mmCIF file of C-alpha atoms in Angstrom:
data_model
loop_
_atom_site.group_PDB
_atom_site.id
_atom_site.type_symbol
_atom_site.label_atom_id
_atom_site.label_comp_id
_atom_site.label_asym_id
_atom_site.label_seq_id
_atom_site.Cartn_x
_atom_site.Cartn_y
_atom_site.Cartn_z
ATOM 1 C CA UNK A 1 104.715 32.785 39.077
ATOM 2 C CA UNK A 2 101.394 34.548 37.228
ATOM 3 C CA UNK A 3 99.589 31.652 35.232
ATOM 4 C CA UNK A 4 97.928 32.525 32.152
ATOM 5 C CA UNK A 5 94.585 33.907 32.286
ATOM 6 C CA UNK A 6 95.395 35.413 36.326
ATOM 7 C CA UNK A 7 94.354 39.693 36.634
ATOM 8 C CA UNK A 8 97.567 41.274 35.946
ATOM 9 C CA UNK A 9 98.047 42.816 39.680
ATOM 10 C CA UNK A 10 96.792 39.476 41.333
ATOM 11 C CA UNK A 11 93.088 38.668 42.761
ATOM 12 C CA UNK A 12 90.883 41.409 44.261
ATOM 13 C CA UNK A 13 90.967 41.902 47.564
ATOM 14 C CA UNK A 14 88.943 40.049 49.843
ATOM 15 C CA UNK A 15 88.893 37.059 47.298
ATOM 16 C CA UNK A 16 90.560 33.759 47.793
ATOM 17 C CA UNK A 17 93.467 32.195 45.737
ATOM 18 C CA UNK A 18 91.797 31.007 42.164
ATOM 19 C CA UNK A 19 93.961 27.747 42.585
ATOM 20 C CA UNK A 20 92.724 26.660 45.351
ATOM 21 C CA UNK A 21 88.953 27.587 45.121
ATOM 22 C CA UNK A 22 88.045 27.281 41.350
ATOM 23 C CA UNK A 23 90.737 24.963 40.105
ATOM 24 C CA UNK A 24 92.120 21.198 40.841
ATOM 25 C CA UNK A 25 95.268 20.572 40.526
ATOM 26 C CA UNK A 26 94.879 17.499 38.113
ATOM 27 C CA UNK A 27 93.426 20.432 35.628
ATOM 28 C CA UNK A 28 96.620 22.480 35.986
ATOM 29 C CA UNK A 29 98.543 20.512 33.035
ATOM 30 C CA UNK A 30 95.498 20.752 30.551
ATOM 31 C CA UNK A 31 96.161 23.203 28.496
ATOM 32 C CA UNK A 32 94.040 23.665 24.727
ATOM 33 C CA UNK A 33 96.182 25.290 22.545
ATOM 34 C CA UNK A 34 94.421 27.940 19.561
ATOM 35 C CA UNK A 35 95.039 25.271 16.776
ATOM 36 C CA UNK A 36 92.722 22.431 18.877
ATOM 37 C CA UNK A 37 90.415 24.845 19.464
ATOM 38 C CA UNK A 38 89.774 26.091 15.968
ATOM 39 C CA UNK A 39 89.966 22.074 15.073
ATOM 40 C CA UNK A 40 87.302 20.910 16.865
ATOM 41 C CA UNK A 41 83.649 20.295 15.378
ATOM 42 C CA UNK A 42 80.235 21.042 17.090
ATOM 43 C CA UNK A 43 78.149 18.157 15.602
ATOM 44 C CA UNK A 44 74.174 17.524 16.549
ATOM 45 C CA UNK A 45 72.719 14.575 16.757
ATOM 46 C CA UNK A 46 69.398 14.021 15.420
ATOM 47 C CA UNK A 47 66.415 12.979 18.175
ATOM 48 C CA UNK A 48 66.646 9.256 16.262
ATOM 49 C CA UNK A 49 70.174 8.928 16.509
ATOM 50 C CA UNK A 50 69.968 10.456 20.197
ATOM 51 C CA UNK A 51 67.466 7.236 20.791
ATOM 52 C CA UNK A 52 69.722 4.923 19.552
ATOM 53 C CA UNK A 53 67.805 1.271 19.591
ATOM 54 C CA UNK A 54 65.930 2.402 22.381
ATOM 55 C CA UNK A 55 61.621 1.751 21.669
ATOM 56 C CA UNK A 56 59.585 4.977 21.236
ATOM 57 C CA UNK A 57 57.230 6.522 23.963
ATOM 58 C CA UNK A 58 54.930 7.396 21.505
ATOM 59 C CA UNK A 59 52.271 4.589 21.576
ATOM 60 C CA UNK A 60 48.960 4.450 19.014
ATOM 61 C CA UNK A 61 46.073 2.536 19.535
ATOM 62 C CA UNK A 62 45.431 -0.857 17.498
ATOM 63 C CA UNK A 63 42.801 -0.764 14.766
ATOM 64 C CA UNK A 64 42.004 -4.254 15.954
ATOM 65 C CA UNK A 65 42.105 -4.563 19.843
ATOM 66 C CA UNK A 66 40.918 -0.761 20.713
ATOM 67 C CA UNK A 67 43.729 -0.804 22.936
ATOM 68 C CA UNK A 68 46.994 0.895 22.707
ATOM 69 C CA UNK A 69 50.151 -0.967 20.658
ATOM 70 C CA UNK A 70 53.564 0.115 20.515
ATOM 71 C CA UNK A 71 53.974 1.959 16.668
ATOM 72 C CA UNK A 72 57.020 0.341 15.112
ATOM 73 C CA UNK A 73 58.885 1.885 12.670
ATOM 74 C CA UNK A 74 58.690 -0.938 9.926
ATOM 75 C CA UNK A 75 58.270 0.579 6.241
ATOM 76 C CA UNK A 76 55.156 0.140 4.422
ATOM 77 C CA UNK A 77 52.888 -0.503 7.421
ATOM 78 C CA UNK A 78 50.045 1.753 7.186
ATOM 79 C CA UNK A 79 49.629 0.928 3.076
ATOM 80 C CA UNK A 80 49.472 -2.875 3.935
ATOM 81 C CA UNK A 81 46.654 -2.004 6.272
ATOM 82 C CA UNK A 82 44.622 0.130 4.229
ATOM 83 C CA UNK A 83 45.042 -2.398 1.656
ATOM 84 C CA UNK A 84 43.589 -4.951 4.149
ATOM 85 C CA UNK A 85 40.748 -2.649 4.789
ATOM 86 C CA UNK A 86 40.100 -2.584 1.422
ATOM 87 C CA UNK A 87 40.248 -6.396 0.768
ATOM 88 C CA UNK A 88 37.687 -6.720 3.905
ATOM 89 C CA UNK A 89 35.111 -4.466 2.631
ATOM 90 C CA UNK A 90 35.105 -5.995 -0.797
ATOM 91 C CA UNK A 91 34.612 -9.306 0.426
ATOM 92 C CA UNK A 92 32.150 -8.585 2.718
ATOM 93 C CA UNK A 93 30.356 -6.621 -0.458
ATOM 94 C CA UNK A 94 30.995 -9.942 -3.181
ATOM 95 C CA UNK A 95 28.684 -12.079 0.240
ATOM 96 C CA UNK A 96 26.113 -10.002 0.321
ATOM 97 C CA UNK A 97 25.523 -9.878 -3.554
ATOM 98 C CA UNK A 98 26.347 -13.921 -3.449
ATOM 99 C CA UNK A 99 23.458 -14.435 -0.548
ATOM 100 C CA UNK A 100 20.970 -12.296 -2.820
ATOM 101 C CA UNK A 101 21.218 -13.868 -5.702
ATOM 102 C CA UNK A 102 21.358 -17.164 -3.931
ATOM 103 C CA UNK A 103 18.244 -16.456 -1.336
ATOM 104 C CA UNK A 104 15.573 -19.261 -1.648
ATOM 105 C CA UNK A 105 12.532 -17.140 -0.860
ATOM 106 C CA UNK A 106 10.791 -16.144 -4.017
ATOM 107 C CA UNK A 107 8.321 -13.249 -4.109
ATOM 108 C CA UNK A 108 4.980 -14.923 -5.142
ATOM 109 C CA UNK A 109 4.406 -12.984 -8.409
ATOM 110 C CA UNK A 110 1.777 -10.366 -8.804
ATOM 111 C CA UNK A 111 -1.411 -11.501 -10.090
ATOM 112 C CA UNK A 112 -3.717 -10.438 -13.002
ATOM 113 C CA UNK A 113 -7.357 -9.860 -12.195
ATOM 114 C CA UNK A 114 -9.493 -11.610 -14.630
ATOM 115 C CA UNK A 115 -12.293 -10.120 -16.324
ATOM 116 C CA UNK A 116 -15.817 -9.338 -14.916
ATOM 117 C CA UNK A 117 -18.563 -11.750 -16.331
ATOM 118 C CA UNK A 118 -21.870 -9.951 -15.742
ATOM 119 C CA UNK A 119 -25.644 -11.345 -16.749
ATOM 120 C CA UNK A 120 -28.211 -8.779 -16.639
ATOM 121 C CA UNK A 121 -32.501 -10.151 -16.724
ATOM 122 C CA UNK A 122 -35.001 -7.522 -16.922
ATOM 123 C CA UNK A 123 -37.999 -8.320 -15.502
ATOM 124 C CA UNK A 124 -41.138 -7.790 -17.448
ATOM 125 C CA UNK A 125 -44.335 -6.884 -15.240
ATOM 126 C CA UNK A 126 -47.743 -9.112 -15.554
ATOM 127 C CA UNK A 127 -49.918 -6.361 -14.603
ATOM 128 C CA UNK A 128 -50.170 -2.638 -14.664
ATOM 129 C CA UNK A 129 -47.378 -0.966 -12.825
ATOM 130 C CA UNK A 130 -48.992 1.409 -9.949
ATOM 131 C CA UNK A 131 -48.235 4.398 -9.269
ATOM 132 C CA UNK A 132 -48.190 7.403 -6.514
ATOM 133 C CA UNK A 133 -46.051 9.022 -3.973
ATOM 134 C CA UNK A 134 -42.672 7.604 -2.583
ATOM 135 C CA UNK A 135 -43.707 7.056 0.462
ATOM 136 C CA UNK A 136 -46.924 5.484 0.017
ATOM 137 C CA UNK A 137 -45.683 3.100 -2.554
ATOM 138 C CA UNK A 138 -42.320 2.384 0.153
ATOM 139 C CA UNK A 139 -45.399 1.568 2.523
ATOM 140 C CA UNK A 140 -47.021 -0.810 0.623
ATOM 141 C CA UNK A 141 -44.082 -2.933 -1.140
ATOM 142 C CA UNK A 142 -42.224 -5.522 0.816
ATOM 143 C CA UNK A 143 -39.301 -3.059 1.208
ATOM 144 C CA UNK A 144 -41.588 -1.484 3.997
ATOM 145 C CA UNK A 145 -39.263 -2.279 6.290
ATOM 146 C CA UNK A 146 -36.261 -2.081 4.708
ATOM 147 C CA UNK A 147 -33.458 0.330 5.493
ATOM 148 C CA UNK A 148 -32.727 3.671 3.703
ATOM 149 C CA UNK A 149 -29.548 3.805 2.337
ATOM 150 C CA UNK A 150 -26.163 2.698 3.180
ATOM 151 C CA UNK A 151 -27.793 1.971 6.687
ATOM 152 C CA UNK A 152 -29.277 -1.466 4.603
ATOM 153 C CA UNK A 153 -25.784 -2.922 3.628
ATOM 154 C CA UNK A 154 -24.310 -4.100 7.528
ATOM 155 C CA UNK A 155 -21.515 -5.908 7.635
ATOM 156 C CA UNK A 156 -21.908 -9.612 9.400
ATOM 157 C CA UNK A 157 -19.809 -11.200 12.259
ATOM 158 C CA UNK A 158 -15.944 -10.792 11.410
ATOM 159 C CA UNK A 159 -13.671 -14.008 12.218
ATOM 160 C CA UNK A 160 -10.278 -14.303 10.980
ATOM 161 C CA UNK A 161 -9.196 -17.133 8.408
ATOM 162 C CA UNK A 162 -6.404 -19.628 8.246
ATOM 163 C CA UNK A 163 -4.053 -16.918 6.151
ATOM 164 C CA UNK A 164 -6.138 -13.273 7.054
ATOM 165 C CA UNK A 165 -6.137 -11.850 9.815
ATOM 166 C CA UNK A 166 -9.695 -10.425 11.898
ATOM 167 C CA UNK A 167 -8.004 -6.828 10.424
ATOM 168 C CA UNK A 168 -7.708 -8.141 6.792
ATOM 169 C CA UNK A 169 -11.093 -9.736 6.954
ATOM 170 C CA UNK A 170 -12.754 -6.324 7.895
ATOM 171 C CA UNK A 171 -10.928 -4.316 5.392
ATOM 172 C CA UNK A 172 -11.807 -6.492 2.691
ATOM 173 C CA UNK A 173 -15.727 -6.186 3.738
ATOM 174 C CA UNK A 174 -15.691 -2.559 4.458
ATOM 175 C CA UNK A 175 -14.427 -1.626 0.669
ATOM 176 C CA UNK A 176 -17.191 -4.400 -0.043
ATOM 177 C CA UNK A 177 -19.663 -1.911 1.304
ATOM 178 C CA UNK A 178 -17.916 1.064 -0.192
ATOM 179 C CA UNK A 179 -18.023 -0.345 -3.530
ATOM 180 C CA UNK A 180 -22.072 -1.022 -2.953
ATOM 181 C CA UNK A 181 -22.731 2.410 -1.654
ATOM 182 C CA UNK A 182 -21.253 3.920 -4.720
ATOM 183 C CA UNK A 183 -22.483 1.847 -7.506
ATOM 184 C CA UNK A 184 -25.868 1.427 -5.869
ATOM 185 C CA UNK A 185 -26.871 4.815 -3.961
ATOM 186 C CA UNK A 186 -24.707 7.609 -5.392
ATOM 187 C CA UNK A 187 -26.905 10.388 -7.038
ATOM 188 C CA UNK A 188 -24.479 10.824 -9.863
ATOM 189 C CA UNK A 189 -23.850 7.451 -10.994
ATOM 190 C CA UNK A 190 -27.536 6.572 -10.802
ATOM 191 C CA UNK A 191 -28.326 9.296 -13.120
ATOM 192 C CA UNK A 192 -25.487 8.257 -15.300
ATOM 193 C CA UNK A 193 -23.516 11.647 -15.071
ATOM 194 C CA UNK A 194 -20.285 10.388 -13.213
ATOM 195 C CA UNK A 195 -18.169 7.112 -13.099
ATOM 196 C CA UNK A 196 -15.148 7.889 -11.253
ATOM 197 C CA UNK A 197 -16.612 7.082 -7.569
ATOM 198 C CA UNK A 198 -16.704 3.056 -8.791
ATOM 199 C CA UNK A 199 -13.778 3.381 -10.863
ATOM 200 C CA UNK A 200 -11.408 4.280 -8.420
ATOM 201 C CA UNK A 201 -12.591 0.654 -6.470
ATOM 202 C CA UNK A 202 -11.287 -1.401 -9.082
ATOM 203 C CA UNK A 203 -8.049 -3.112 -10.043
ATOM 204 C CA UNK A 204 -5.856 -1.551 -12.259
ATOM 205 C CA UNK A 205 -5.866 -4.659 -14.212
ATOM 206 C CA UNK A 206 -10.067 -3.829 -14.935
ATOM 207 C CA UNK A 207 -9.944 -0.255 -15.605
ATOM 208 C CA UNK A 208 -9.409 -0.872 -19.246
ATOM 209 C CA UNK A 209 -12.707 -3.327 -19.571
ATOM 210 C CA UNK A 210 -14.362 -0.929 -17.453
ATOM 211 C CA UNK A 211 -13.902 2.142 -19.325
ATOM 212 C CA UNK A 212 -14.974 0.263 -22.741
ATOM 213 C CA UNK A 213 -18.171 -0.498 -20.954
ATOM 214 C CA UNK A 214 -19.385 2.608 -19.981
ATOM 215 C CA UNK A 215 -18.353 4.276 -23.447
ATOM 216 C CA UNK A 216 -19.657 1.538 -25.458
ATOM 217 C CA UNK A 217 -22.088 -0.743 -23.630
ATOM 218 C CA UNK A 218 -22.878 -3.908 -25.033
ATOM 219 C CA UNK A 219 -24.792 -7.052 -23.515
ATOM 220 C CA UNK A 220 -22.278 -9.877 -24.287
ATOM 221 C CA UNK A 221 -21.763 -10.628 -20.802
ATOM 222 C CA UNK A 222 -18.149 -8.340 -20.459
ATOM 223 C CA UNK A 223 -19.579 -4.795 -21.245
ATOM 224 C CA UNK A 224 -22.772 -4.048 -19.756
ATOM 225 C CA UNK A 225 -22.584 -1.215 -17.864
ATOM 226 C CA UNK A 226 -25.888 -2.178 -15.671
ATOM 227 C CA UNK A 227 -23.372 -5.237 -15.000
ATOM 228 C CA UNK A 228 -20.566 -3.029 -12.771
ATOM 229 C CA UNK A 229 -23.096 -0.188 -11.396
ATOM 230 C CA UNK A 230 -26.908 0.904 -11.510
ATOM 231 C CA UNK A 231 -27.850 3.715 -13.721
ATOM 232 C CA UNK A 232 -30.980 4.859 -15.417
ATOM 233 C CA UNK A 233 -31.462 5.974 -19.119
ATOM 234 C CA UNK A 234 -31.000 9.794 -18.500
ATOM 235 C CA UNK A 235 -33.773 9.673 -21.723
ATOM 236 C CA UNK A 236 -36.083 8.102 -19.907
ATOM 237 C CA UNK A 237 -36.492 7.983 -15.706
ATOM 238 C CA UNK A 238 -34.949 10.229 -12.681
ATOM 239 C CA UNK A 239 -34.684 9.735 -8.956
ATOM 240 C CA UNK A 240 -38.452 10.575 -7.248
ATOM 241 C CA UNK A 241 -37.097 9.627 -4.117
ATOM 242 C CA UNK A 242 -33.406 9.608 -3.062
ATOM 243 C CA UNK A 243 -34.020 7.166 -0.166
ATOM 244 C CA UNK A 244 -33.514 4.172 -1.602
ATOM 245 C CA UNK A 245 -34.742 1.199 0.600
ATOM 246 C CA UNK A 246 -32.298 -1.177 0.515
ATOM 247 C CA UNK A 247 -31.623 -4.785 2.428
ATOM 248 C CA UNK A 248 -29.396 -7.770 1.805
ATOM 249 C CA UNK A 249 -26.460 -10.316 2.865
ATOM 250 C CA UNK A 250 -22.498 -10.051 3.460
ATOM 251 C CA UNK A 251 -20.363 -12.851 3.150
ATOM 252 C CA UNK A 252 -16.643 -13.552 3.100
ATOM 253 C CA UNK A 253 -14.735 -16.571 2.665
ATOM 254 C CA UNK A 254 -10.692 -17.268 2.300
ATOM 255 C CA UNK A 255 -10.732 -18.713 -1.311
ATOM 256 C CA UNK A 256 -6.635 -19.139 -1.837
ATOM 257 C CA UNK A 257 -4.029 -18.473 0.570
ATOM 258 C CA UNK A 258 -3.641 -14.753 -0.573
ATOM 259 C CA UNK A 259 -7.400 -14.206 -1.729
ATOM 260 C CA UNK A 260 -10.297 -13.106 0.348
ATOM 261 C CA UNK A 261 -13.724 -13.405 -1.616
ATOM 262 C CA UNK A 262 -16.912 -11.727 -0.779
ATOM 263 C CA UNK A 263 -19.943 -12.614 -2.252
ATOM 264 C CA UNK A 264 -22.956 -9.649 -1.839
ATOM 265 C CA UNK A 265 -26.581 -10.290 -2.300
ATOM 266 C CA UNK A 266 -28.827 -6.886 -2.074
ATOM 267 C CA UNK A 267 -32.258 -5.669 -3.456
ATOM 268 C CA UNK A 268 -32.196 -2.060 -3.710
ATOM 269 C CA UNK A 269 -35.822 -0.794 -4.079
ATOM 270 C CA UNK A 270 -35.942 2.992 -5.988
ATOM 271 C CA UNK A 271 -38.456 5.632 -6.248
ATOM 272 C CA UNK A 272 -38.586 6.583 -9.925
ATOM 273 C CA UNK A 273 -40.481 9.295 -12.418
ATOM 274 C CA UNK A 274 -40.246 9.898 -16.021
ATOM 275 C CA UNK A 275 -37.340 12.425 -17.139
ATOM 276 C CA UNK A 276 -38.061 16.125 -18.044
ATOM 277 C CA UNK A 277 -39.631 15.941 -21.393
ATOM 278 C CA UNK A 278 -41.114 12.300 -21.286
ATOM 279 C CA UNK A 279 -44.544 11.477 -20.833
ATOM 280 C CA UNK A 280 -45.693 12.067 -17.027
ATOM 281 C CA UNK A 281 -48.646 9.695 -15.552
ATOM 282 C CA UNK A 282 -51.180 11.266 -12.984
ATOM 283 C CA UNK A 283 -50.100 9.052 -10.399
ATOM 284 C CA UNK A 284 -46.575 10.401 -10.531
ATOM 285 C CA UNK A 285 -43.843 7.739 -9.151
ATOM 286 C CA UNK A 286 -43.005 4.127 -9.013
ATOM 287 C CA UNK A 287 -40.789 1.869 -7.441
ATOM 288 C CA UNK A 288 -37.978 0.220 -9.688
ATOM 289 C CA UNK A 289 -36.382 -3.330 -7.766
ATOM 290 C CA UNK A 290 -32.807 -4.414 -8.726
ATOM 291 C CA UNK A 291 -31.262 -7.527 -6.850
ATOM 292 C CA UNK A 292 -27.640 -7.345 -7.259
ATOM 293 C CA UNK A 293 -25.563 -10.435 -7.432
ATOM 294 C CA UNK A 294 -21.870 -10.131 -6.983
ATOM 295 C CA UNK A 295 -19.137 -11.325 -6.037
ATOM 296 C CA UNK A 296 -15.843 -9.211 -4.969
ATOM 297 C CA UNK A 297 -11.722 -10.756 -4.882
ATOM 298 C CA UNK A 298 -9.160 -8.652 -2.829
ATOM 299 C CA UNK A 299 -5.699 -10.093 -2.650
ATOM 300 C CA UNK A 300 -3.161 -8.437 0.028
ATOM 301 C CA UNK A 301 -2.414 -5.547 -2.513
ATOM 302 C CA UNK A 302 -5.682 -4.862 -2.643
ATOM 303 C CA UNK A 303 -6.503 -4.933 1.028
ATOM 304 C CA UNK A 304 -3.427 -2.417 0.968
ATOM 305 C CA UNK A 305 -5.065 -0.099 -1.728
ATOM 306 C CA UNK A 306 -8.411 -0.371 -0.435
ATOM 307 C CA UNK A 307 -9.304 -1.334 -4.453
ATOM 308 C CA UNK A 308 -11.199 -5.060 -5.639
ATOM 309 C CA UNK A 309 -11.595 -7.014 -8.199
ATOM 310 C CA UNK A 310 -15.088 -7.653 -9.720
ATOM 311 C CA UNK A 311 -15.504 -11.170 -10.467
ATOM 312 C CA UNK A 312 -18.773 -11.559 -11.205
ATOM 313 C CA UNK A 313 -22.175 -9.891 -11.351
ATOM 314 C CA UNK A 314 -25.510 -11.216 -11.695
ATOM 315 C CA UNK A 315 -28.471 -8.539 -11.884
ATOM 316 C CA UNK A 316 -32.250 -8.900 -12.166
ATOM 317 C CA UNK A 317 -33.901 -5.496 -12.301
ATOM 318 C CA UNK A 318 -37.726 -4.438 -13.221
ATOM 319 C CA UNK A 319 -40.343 -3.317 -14.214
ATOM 320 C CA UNK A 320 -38.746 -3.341 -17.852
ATOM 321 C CA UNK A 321 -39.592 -4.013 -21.476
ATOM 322 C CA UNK A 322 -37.824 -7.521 -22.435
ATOM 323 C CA UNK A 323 -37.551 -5.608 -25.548
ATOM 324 C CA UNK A 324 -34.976 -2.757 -24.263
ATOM 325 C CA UNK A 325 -31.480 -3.283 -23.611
ATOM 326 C CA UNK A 326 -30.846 -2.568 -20.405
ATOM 327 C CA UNK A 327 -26.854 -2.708 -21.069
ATOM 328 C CA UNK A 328 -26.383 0.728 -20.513
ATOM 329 C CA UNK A 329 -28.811 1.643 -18.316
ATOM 330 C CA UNK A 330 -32.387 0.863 -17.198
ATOM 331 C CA UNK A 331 -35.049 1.707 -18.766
ATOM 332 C CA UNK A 332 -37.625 1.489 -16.300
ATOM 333 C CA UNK A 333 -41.821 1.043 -17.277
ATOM 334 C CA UNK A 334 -43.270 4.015 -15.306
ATOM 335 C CA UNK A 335 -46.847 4.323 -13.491
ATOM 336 C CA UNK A 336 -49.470 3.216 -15.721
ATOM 337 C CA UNK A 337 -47.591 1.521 -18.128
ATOM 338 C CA UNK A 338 -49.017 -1.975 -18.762
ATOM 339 C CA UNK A 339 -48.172 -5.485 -19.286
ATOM 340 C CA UNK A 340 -45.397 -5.889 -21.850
ATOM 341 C CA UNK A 341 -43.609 -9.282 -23.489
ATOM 342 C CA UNK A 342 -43.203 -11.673 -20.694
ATOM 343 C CA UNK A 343 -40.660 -14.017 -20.082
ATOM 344 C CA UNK A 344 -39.811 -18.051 -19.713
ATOM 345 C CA UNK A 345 -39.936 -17.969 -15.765
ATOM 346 C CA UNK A 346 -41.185 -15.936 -12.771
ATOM 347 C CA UNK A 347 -38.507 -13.795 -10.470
ATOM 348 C CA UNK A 348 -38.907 -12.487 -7.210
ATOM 349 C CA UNK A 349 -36.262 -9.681 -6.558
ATOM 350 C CA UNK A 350 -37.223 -9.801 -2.785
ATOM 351 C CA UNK A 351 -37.055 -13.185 -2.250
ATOM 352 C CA UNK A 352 -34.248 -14.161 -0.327
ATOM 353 C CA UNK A 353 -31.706 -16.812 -0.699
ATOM 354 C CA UNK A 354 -30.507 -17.857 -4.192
ATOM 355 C CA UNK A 355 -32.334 -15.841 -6.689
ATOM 356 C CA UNK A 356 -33.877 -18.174 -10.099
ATOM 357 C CA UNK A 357 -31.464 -17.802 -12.701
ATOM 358 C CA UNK A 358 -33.631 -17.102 -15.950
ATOM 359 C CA UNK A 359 -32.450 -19.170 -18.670
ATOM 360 C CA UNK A 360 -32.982 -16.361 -21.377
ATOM 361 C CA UNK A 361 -32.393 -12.736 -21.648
ATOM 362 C CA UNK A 362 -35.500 -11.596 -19.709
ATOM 363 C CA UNK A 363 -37.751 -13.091 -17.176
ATOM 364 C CA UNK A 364 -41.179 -12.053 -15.058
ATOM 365 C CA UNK A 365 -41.352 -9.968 -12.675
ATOM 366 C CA UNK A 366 -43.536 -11.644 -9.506
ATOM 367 C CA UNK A 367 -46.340 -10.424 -8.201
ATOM 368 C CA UNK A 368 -44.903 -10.067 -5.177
ATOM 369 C CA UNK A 369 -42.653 -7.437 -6.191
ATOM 370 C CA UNK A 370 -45.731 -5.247 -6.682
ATOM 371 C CA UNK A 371 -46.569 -2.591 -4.028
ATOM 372 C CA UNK A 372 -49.932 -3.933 -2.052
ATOM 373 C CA UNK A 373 -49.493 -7.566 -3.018
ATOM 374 C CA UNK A 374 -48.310 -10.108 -0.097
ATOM 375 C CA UNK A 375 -44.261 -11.366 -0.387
ATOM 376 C CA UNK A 376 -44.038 -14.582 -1.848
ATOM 377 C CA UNK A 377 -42.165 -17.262 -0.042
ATOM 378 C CA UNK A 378 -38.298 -17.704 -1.402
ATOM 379 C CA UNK A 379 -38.323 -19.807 -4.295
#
């Protein structure tokens, strides 16, 4: 009997029965009908519901361990973390503010520089002030052997204090020096045409006092011009010589524990000559002495901006008139002038140590300080 689905004339030739190759005989009953077929449903599953409770493969790492975790498929995960990141960095943000404001160590707060208190003495000459040539009259004053220049202000021995450094100490003396060279030896501020080279020493804080006494000079011990730098009356003398002899002392000392003080004590000697247009003697030049006084304040700022602050100034200068005001500049007597007012006590520019403080506005200038007579001992 032909079963349903056999070739009509049989199997080929050479093939075996289909019954006994292909088929089993417990299959020989099944038979699906056209109305099962068309009833049955092709359903597929999705890849979750192929997993069933099964874990995932897929593994992430841990934003704590640096390892690797197993990612879970709870809801809400990743917001609760980013919220957590969140709530980390702003607490970490609130201590830092919190350990600002609450940080014991105070800044010490920036000082004021005071203001300069200067005393300027002319010294009046007892006889008749010589005259000559620069270098004779260099040879026969006690600045013989003095230095020229900025080669007469050396520094001294540098040891570090109890709160400066060896470093500190040396800045602090080199702008010393600086400050000297400029308001002592510069061509242009000794003829009274420029400022700005001393200026640009001082602190901020003095600029103002500064500026009032080189525009309006007055001799009430805070505006005297002859009090922060050495100039001469444009009106009245100009350099002869521009190798000033110059010699003197250093000194530096720790005064607070963030102020260095150095006190200066120089004679600068000059070669002088009457301006264009004033009265000329035969002889030509003489010398003009000024002894500077001063002493200079740096705190750590200023070490920083290579800048001081001018504390004080005490300056004895001659041959002068006791008469003139030598506030805004000197007014030096020139060769062949003669004996003028004198003063309550004698000064010796060159003498060193401590120089005698005149009581009044004007002392004497001692014959020692006149080229060809012998140095008189320090007073």
């Amino acid at each position: 009997m032909a079963v349903p689905g056999d070739p009509p004339n049989g199997n080929p030739d050479g093939t075996g029965g289909g019954d006994d190759e292909f088929r089993s005989d417990e299959y020989r009953s099944v038979v699906f009908d056209e109305d099962f077929v068309r009833a049955a449903r092709l359903q597929e599953y999705s890849a979750q519901e192929r997993m069933g409770e099964h874990a995932r493969a897929v593994r992430s790492r841990s934003m704590w361990s640096g390892g690797t975790a197993p990612r879970t498929s709870t809801p809400g995960r990743g917001a609760r973390q980013g919220m957590l990141l969140v709530l980390l960095i702003a607490t970490a943000f609130a201590v830092a503010v919190y350990m600002g404001l609450r940080n014991p160590y105070v800044p010490p707060p920036g000082g004021t520089a005071q203001a300069l208190t200067s005393t300027v003495v002319p010294l009046a000459p007892t006889t008749a002030v010589p005259g000559g040539l620069p270098p004779e009259l260099f040879a026969e004053s006690p600045a013989a052997d003095y230095r020229v220049g900025a080669a007469g202000i050396t520094l001294p021995a540098v040891r570090r204090t109890h709160h400066f450094t060896d470093v500190q100490v040396v800045t602090a003396l080199s702008i010393a020096k600086d400050y000297l060279v400029q308001s002592s030896l510069d061509p242009d501020v000794l003829a009274g045409s420029a400022t700005r080279p001393v200026r640009v020493l001082l602190d901020p804080d003095q600029l103002a006092q500064f500026d009032r006494s080189m525009t309006s000079p007055a001799g009430d011990g805070r505006h005297a011009a002859t009090g922060w730098l050495v100039r001469f009356d444009p009106a009245t003398a100009v350099m002869a010589d521009s190798r000033v002899r110059v010699r003197g002392t250093l000194a530096v000392e720790e005064v607070a524990q963030d102020v260095l003080e150095v006190s200066t004590d120089h004679t600068f000697v000059y070669a002088v000559r009457p301006a264009t247009g004033a009265p000329a003697a035969a002889d030509g030049a003489s010398l003009f002495t000024v002894r500077r006084e001063l002493r200079l304040r740096f705190d750590r700022d200023d070490l920083s901006a290579r800048r001081l602050e001018l504390a004080s100034a005490y300056v004895m200068a001659g041959p002068q008139d006791c008469s003139a005001d030598p506030a805004g500049g000197f007014r030096p007597l020139l060769a062949g002038a003669g004996p003028t007012t004198v003063g309550p006590a004698a000064s010796d520019p060159y003498a060193s140590g401590q120089p005698r403080r005149s009581a009044g506005l004007c002392g004497v200038l001692a014959p020692s300080a006149t080229p060809g007579a012998p140095v008189s001992p320090a007073p």
